[in-house]
Short mmCIF file of C-alpha atoms in Angstrom, two decimals:
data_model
loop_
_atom_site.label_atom_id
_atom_site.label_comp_id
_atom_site.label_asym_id
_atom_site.label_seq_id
_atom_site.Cartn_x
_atom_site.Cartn_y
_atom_site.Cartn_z
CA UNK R 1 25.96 5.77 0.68
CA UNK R 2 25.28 9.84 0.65
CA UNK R 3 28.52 10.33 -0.94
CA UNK R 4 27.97 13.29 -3.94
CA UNK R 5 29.52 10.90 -6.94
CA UNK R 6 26.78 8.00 -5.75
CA UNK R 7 24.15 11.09 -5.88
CA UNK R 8 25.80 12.28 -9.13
CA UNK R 9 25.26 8.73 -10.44
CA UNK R 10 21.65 8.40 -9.19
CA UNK R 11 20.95 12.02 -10.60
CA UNK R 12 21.85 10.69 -14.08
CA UNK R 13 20.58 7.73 -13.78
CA UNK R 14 16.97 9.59 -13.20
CA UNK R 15 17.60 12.25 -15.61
CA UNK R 16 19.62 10.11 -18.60
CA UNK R 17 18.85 7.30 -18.82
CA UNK R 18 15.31 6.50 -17.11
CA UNK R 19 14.09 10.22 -18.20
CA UNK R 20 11.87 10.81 -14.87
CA UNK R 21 11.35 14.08 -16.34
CA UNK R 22 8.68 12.33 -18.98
CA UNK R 23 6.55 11.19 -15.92
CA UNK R 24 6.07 15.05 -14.88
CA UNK R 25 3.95 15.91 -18.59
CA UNK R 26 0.86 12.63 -16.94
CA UNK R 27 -1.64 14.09 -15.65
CA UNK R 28 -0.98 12.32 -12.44
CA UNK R 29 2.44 13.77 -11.67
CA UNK R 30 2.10 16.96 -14.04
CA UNK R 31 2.34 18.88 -10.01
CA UNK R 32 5.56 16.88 -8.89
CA UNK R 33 9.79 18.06 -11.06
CA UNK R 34 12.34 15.65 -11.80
CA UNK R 35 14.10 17.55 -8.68
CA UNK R 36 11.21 16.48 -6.14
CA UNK R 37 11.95 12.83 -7.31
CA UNK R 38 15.93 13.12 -7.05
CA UNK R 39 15.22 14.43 -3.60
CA UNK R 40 13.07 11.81 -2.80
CA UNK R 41 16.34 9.21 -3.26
CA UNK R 42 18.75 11.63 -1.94
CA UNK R 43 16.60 12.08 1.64
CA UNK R 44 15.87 8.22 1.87
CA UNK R 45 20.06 7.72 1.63
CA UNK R 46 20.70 10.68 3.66
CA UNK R 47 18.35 8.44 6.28
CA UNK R 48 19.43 5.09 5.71
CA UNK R 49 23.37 6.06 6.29
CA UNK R 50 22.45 7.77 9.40
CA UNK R 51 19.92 5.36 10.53
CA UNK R 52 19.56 1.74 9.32
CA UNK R 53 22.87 0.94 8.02
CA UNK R 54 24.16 1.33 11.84
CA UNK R 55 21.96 -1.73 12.46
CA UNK R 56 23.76 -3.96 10.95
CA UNK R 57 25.06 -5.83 13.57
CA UNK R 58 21.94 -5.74 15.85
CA UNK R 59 21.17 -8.84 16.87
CA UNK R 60 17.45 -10.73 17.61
CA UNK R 61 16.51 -12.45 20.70
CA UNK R 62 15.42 -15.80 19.67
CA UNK R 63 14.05 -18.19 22.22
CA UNK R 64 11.31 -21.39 21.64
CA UNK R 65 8.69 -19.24 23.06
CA UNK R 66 9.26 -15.97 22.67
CA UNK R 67 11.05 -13.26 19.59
CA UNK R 68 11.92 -9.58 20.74
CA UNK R 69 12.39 -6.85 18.56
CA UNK R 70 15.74 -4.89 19.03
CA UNK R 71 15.17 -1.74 21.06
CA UNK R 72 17.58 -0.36 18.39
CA UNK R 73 14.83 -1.18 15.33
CA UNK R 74 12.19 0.16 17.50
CA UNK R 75 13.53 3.68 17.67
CA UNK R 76 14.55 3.44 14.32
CA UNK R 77 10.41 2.91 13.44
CA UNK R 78 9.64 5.83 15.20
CA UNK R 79 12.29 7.78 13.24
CA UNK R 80 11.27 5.99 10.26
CA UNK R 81 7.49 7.38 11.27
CA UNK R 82 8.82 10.93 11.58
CA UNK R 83 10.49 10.98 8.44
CA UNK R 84 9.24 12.37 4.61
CA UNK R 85 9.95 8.86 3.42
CA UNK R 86 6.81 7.17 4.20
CA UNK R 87 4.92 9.60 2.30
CA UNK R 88 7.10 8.45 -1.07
CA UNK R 89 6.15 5.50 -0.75
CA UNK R 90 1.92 5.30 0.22
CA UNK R 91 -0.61 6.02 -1.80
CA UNK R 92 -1.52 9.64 -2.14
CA UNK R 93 -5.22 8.91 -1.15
CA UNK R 94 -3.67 7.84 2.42
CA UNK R 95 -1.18 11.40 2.87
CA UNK R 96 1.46 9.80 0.54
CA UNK R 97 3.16 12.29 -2.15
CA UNK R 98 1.79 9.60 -5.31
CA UNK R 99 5.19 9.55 -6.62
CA UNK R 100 5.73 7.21 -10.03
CA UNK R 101 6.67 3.78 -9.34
CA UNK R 102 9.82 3.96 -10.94
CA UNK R 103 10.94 7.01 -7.86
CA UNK R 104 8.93 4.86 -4.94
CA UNK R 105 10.96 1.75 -6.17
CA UNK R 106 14.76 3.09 -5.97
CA UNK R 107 13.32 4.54 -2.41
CA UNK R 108 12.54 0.70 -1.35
CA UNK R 109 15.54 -0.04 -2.67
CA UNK R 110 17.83 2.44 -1.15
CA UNK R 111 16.13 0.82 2.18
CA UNK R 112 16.40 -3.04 1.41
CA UNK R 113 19.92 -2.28 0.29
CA UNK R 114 21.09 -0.46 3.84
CA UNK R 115 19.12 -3.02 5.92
CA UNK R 116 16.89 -5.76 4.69
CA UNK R 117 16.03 -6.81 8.17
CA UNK R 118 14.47 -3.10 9.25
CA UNK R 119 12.93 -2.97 5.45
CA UNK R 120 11.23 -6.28 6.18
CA UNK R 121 8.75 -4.41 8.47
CA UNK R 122 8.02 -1.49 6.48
CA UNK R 123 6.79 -3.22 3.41
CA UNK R 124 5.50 -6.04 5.27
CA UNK R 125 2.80 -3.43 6.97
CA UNK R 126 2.63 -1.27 3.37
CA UNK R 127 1.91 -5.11 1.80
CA UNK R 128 -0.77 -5.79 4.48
CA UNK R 129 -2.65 -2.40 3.54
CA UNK R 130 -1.95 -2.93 0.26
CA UNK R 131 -3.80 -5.83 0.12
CA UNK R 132 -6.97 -4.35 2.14
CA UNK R 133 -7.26 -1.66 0.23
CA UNK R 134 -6.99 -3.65 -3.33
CA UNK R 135 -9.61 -6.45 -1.59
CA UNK R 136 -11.07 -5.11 1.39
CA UNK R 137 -15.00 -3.57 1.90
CA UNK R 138 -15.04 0.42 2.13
CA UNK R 139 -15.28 -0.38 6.39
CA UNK R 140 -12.24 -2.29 6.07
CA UNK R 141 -10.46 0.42 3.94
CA UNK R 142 -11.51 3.00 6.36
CA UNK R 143 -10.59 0.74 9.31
CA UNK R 144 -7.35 -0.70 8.69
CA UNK R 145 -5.66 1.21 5.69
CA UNK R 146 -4.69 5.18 7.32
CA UNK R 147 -3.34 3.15 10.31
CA UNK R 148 -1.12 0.66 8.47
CA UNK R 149 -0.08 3.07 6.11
CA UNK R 150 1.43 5.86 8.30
CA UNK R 151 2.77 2.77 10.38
CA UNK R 152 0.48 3.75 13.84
CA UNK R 153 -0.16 -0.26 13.52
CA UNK R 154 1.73 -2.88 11.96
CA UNK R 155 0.70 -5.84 10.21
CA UNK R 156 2.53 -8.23 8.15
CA UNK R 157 1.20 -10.88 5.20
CA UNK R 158 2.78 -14.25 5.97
CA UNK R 159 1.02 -17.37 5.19
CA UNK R 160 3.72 -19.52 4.90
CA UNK R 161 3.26 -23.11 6.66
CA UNK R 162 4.97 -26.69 7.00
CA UNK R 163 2.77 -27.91 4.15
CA UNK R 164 2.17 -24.87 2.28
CA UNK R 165 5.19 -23.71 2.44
CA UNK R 166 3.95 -20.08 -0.11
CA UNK R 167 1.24 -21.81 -2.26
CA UNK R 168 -2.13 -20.15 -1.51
CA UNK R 169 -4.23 -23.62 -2.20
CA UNK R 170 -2.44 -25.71 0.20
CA UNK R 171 -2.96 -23.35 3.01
CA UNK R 172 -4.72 -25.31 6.42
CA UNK R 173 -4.67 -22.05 9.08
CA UNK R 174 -8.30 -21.00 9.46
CA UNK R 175 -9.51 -18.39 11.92
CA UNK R 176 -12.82 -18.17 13.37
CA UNK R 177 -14.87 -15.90 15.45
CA UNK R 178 -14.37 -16.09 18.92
CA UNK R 179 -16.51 -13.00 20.74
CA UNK R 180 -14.13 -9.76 19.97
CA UNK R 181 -11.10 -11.36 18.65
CA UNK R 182 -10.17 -14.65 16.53
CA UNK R 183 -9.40 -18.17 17.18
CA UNK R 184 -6.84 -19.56 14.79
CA UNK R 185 -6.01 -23.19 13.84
CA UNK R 186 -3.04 -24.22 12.38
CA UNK R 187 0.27 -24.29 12.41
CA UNK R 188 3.09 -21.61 10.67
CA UNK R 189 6.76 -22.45 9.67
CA UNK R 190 7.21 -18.66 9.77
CA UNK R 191 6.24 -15.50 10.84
CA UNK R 192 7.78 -12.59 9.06
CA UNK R 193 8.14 -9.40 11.54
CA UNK R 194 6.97 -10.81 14.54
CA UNK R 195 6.43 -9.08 17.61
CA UNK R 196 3.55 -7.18 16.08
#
């Protein structure tokens, strides 16, 4: 994946023919150089042939009751954690770098691409804050988002049920108060990155 003709190839891709180097004169990436956002790509690859494409053949325990995470994808997280790459992908508001779309996007992609299974967690938790920082109060924000973000919790967004299946409107799981915690009814098909 690191090899230098694939880094060539990203290097004009960025430069040629998506002109990165146009993002650096907005006012909101006038600070960051075409070379910080070639770096950017050529770090996540560097990580994702060392780290997640060795996963490949990890496999999940699956029983009725009960869904364990490979020890394998576990230190991988904490590698993940310790890594620059989080911080090209969050929000700079949260300790992220606020790199253009177009640079955090080939980053997710240089992850999905090496292991979709591992990448399932880390934009299932960056979807979660995502969401509470779009929707949520300022408590919420301040409770939920730094956490999820530099991955000291996880979270996912799954909603999908028997009848619902991924329509919003035909969602039955409702939670309710129950002292410190919730009580939830309902039933899911799936849970996405369980093990939470």
């Amino acid at each position: 994946m690191s090899n230098p003709s694939f880094l060539n190839e990203i290097d004009f891709l960025f430069k040629e023919v998506l002109k990165v180097n146009v993002l650096t004169h907005a006012a909101e990436f006038k600070e960051q150089s075409p070379e910080q956002f070639s770096s950017a790509i050529k770090e996540t690859l560097e990580f994702a042939t060392n780290h997640l494409s060795k996963l490949q053949d990890v496999k999940v325990n699956i029983s009725e009751s009960e869904l364990s995470i490979p020890s394998e994808f576990q230190v991988a997280w904490q590698e993940f954690k310790k890594s620059n790459i989080l911080k090209y992908l969050i929000p700079k508001q949260y300790g992220g770098d606020g790199l253009p779309k177009t640079v955090s996007t080939a980053v997710k992609e240089a992850l999905i691409a090496s292991n979709p299974s591992f990448y399932i967690y880390v934009m299932l938790n960056l979807e979660a804050a995502g969401l509470i920082e779009k929707f949520g109060t300022k408590n919420q924000n301040k409770q939920y988002c730094q956490k999820l973000y530099n991955l000291e919790w996880s979270g996912a967004l799954s909603y999908t049920e028997a009848q619902a299946d991924c329509e919003w409107d035909a969602i039955e799981t409702y939670a309710k108060p129950a002292g410190n915690s919730y009580s939830i009814t309902g039933q899911k098909s799936l849970v996405a990155a369980g093990m939470h």
